[in-house]
Structure formats: C-alpha cells, structure tokens
Amino acid sequence: MGITYFENERIFKLDTKNTSYVIGIVDKEGFVGHAYYGKKLGEDALAYLMRIYESFGTPETNARDRLSFYDAFPMEYPTHGIGDFRESAIRVEDANGHFANKLTYRSHEIFKGKKKLAGLPATWCEKDEDCETLELTLEDKEAKLAVVLSYSVFNDVDAVVRHARVINESDKTVYVTKAMSASFDIDNNEFDKIVLYGSWARERYIDRTPVSYGIQMSRSMRGEGGHQEHAFTALLEKNADQNKGEVYGMDLIYSGNFRTLQERNQFDNIRMMTGINPDDFKWELTAGADFQTPEAVLVYSNEGIGGMSRCFHDLYRNHLIRGYYRDKKRPILINNWEATYFNFDTEKLLAIARQAAPLGIEMLVMDDGWFGNRFDDNRALGDWEVNEEKLQGGLKHLVDEVNKLGLKFGIWFEPEMISPESKLYEEHPDWAFTVPGRVPGLARNQLVLDISREEVADYIFEKMAKVLHSANIEYVKWDMNRPLADIASAALPKERQGEIFHRYVLGVYRMQERLITEFPNLLLENCSGGGARFDAGMLYYSPQIWCSDDTDAIERLTIQEGTALIYPLSAMGAHVSDCPNHTVGRTTPFATRGAVALAGTFGYELDITKISEDDRNQIPQQTAMYHKYNDLVRTGDYYRMASYRENHYYDAYMVVSKDKKEALATYVCVKRRPNPRSRGLKFLGLDPEKTYRIEGEDRTYLGSTLMNAGIYIEEPWGDFQAKLFHIVEA
Ligand code: DGJ
C-alpha cells in the first residue's frame, strides 16, 4: 500500500496490495486526468498512459482544437460548460449566473492516515500507518474556486476511497449545483454493468446488462436511497463471473438522493460517476465557505464478482462500521412486529419473552405501537411518550420484567416522522415538510419532519433520549416509513431551498451520532419500510440494517444475494418468521427459514406463543447453531456457488474463515426436480492443500477435491429444503 508522486512524469500512483490507481497531470496548464485503474503496476514510467499525443493533443500543442481535447481527455474531476460535453462532476454558478468551470492542478499533499469528513459518514483507519491519503488541490483561477480531491488507500483492502471539497475563494457568494464524489474514465472492454433495483419487499435485485451508448443512471429523489434503485454499480468484463474476470465496483457512503451513472461515449470510453443527485440540489457558498461531498468507494478485483464483494465486505467491516457491536456477536432477538402488529400490551410481550428465554433467544424488541395513541398506523408519530394503556405499569416495569427473564430489551422509533393526528402536529404543524399554500401528500398517513432544522432534530432526540434513559434499553430499531416529498423549509430563505435534501440527511446523521455517543453500548439497527435505507452511510452508525420486510425464506435468497454483493453478512438483518409468510403466503420448513436467516444477524419475528410445538422445538437447536457459526459468518469470506435467481432451482453460498480452517456452506433446494440424479456442488475459497472433514461424515477430502470435483448432494424430497455443510480442517 502506498501513494507515490513521480515528479518528473507528473504521475500519482496509488497502490493497494493488488491494485493501482494512476492519475496524471498534463499540459502546461496542468489538467488532471485519469490514467489507469486495475491490476497492480510496477515502478515503471507511466506518463505514456495519459495518451496526450493522440489525435488532438493538448491545448499546449493544439490550441485551435481545445474543445476536442476537453471532450476526449479523461478528466479526473470533469467540469461543466467548457467543452467536455460528457457528464460533469461539478457545476458552480457564480455571482453573475455563469456556470463554466476549468480546473487545473495547484498543489498536492500525501500523508499517512485519513481525515474525518465533517458531518458525514466515511471510512476510517484505526492507526495512521494503516492508510495513506493524497489530497490533490485543483483550482479555477478565473472563478477563484478550489476543489480538494482526496483519495485514501488501505493496508488490508483493495479499495480506493475518494471525495471532494469545493471551496469558494472569491469574495462573492456562489451556488454549487452539482458536486459529485467520484468520476473516472475507462476504455470500454465490452463491459457489462451491474445495478441493483427493486421495490418494497424485493430490495436489491441484481440486474446485469451490457453498457450501451449514452448515459445509464441509477438515482434517488426520495430523500433516502430507497427500495427501488441503489447507489452501487459495477463494470465487468463479458466473461466475468463469480470467480474470474475483471470487475470494477463503485458505491457511495451516503443515505440521501444519489446519482450513479455510466456514460459510454463516441470514443467508446466509459465515464463512471457517483455522488449526490444534482436534481433539486443547490448549495450556497458564501465567500470562503466550502462544501464537502460524501465519500465514494472504488473496488477493483480480477477475481470476479465474488472478489469484488469480499473487498467491499472487508472495507466495510474493518474501516466503516464502528462501535461496541462491530466485532461482537449480536444478541438473538425476537421482534413482535409480525407477531402482534399494533395489538399488544405488557402481558402479551411478557408471554412472548417467557417462552423465548428458555429457548436461547436473548433479546425482546418491542416494535411500532408503544407510544401516544398508536393503535394503528394512522396516528401518533412524534408523540414519543409511553402508552400506559398498552404498557400497564410503564416501560421500566416491562423492561425490568423482561430483564428478569434473562433477556435484553430493545425498542422501535421512527424519529423523522410526524402524524397529522398527533400532539406534536397540533403544537408544531410547521415542523412538517409542506410547500406553503399546498396540501402535502401523505404516505402511510404520515408526514416528514424537517430534520434539517436543528431545533426539530434536537426536540425529537431529547424525547428519544428520555425514553432510553428511563429503562435498561439496549437496542434501538430506527425506522423510516415514507420518502420525502413536498419539500420546503421554513428555516431557509428562497435561494437555499435547494439545500434541504442534503441538510435533511446531515440532520439524520447528526441525530444518530448523538444517539451512539450518548448510548455507546446501544445496538442500533437502521430500517426503512424494510430495506430502503440499506446503504453504506447508515453502516457508519449502525452495524446492522433491516434487510427487507419480506421474511419469506425463498424471497430472502434473492434479496440477501443482492445485499451481500456489497454488504457484509454481519450487517444483514435476517429473521425467522411464521408461515404462511405474511408477504407472499408461502409455507416453508422452519429449518429452512433458520438456515437462511443464519446468513444474517439472526433473530425471530413471530408469535412464539402461537407457533406449532414442532417449530418451537427447533428453536434451541437453531439458537445453538447461531452461536456455533456466527463468528465464522460475521468475519469470514463470502463465496457464492449458485444463484436461485439465475438457475430457478437452487441456491448455494458459503463463508470461509480467513485462515481457511473452517467453512459453512448453505444449500437450498428451492424446487425439487423430477427423477433427478444427485447435484454436484463445488466448494469455493478453501485451501487446496488442506485436508477437510465435512461434519457428520467419516471420510476426509483434500481442499482441491472439494473445490475442483465437489460433492454430490442427493436431491431432497419436496420443495424449499435447506442443508448446511460445516467443513473443518481435519
Ligand atoms: C417497517 C419495518 O420494516 C417493520 O419491520 C416494522 O418495524 C414496521 N415498519 C412498523 O411500522
């Protein structure tokens, strides 16, 4: 790992263990371009990679064709309005309303360690020796604007993280209408692209298609990432699969409106870009002020899609997720949402806890419905006071009783929301987002609080903190059940209404930072109507995120496959629920539900007092299984062997410990084939030289045998059957 500046060649080379990212400065004006990203390069003379003598040359050699240079040169941070007609990374309107910018090299600094991003989540390194940073300052001399591009590389992960800070060095106010986090150009190599798409209850489905000409974009305007599209994208060679081929992954550490795109142009180059969605974005920069973009993550792997996923997992586990539970097994929880919905009281919750405790469940989570007059989802959001009609004896009494049973206690909040039918709305109708003179649209009968206003955020935070201090509460589920619309803030003047979306996200981050600072041992789980806020920004505050409201084991195979493409299994909220499943009406074996939930944080989401005895009797075995395998699942390397989404019959994935001494493979036969022969399954990621035993079998195998020849699994009788293979070094 290291960053080197080759002064004579004007080349920066950012190395990770297996990759290099190369930036060059060209022309006497000092344009900064992208030279290379991919497999690691040696200490060679790399300036030729800038290709400045091709076709139109640079302005220095061919001033009459300056625009042709702009429109072909792979600018490291492309600007708007001067002749690069591809997507720009930055657009700034000056005091005269002009918006053309030209950025060239001013200075740079290389240092050990990594600075924090003010108010934003970002990767970090524990010790300065663990990472290195390049700060490359570009300037627009005419507009008196500086842009600091910051890049960091880590000792232990093949990732480059980068962000930009825009500084107004003029003495007039300007407006930033676009400031992306990352952009890089690459020659097309018959690339495919992967994006994630979905909806409520089917989040993060994988879509792989060729990159076509023009712009292909994923984006959100919902004020959060959303169920529908994702800030992640990947470019991959045509023949790349799970295990081989070049793959470039890009993700954004942000939880608001994003724009992530590929643009394939006339020269068959592809521009990759990600950042805050510039739609409805306009940020006022007074003289001397700056704007900080969120951080983007770039990952390159020549070990296929799986290699890319493992890099993201390591980066997020080692350099993004924080806090008490980062490296710890999470308590096995039982959540009452699918068990009771709004219909519960102290006695009902205690009945669940009493049955849960002896079976190995470790925490009771009280979901939506414990506050104000919240008897259904039509009212009371904002009234964060305990409903003692439901919780007879109060919250502390309930928590104490639950604790006496040996269980921890967790609680649900939806802090950013307000119901029109609530005491809070009666007192502060202006705290909800509404465009003056317009009736705002409801979603789930609720409105969104203007969390961009500090006094609103502080009020809600203090209400939450009061509840959390009132009893021994060790977990919070932070939910958000509608997107933002009808955006207008009473606190900002008209020129600054374009700041609201981003200020809202900053407000949420500020509240969550306060929460984990004031309650450092709290386990925070983010959630948004299922998995609409499963993003890298949220992982900085909560080590786990609720994956989806769809808890059906078979639907979860696809949802968890898409989620694990980027995010570590340690972060995926996954529960065993009751059948027929509440989202799709499917009935699957209890054992299969347990096996699938084991790939995540593991817990239950059912009325344990009502399920069959047969199911209940399986819980001790499942909770023991969680304790047996969770260290491996949480910390190991993830490999995908087969995708039910692709083959329509079966799913198979495995986790291998870093020392390759142990692995757990999960096989789910979704549909039994008629008259089948046994199915061959080749394991991945093992040490070919090591000798392994599959638990339950007498014989041993060489790792190379298990990976090259594999094993044969007899097709189980009936659909939806799961089987686990615990593989240990003999
Ligand atoms: C959406 C969440 O995803 C559910 O788990 C549950 O907490 C409900 N909201 C409660 O309203």
Short mmCIF file of N, CA and C in Angstrom, two decimals, residues 177 217 219-221 257 259 276-282 498 501:
data_model
loop_
_atom_site.label_atom_id
_atom_site.label_comp_id
_atom_site.label_asym_id
_atom_site.label_seq_id
_atom_site.Cartn_x
_atom_site.Cartn_y
_atom_site.Cartn_z
N THR A 177 -24.29 23.68 -7.85
CA THR A 177 -25.50 22.96 -8.26
C THR A 177 -25.19 21.50 -8.59
N MET A 217 -28.33 5.45 -15.79
CA MET A 217 -28.23 6.06 -14.48
C MET A 217 -29.14 5.36 -13.46
N ARG A 219 -30.71 6.35 -9.67
CA ARG A 219 -30.80 7.58 -8.90
C ARG A 219 -31.95 7.50 -7.89
N SER A 220 -31.86 8.37 -6.93
CA SER A 220 -32.97 8.51 -6.00
C SER A 220 -33.29 9.98 -5.83
N MET A 221 -34.59 10.25 -5.71
CA MET A 221 -35.08 11.60 -5.36
C MET A 221 -35.98 11.49 -4.14
N ASN A 257 -30.49 11.46 -1.60
CA ASN A 257 -30.63 11.43 -3.05
C ASN A 257 -29.26 11.22 -3.70
N ARG A 259 -26.99 10.01 -7.43
CA ARG A 259 -26.97 9.75 -8.87
C ARG A 259 -25.71 8.95 -9.16
N ILE A 276 -24.04 12.93 -4.86
CA ILE A 276 -25.36 13.47 -4.52
C ILE A 276 -26.10 13.80 -5.81
N ASN A 277 -27.36 13.45 -5.89
CA ASN A 277 -28.15 13.76 -7.08
C ASN A 277 -28.24 15.29 -7.25
N PRO A 278 -27.77 15.81 -8.38
CA PRO A 278 -27.82 17.26 -8.56
C PRO A 278 -29.24 17.81 -8.77
N ASP A 279 -30.20 16.94 -9.07
CA ASP A 279 -31.58 17.44 -9.20
C ASP A 279 -32.03 17.98 -7.85
N ASP A 280 -32.66 19.14 -7.86
CA ASP A 280 -33.14 19.79 -6.63
C ASP A 280 -32.02 20.05 -5.62
N PHE A 281 -30.80 20.21 -6.13
CA PHE A 281 -29.66 20.48 -5.25
C PHE A 281 -29.04 21.83 -5.64
N LYS A 282 -28.91 22.70 -4.68
CA LYS A 282 -28.28 23.99 -4.93
C LYS A 282 -27.75 24.49 -3.59
N GLY A 498 -32.74 24.64 -2.10
CA GLY A 498 -32.05 23.51 -2.74
C GLY A 498 -31.08 22.79 -1.81
N PHE A 501 -32.65 18.79 0.93
CA PHE A 501 -32.48 17.32 0.89
C PHE A 501 -31.18 16.90 1.58
#
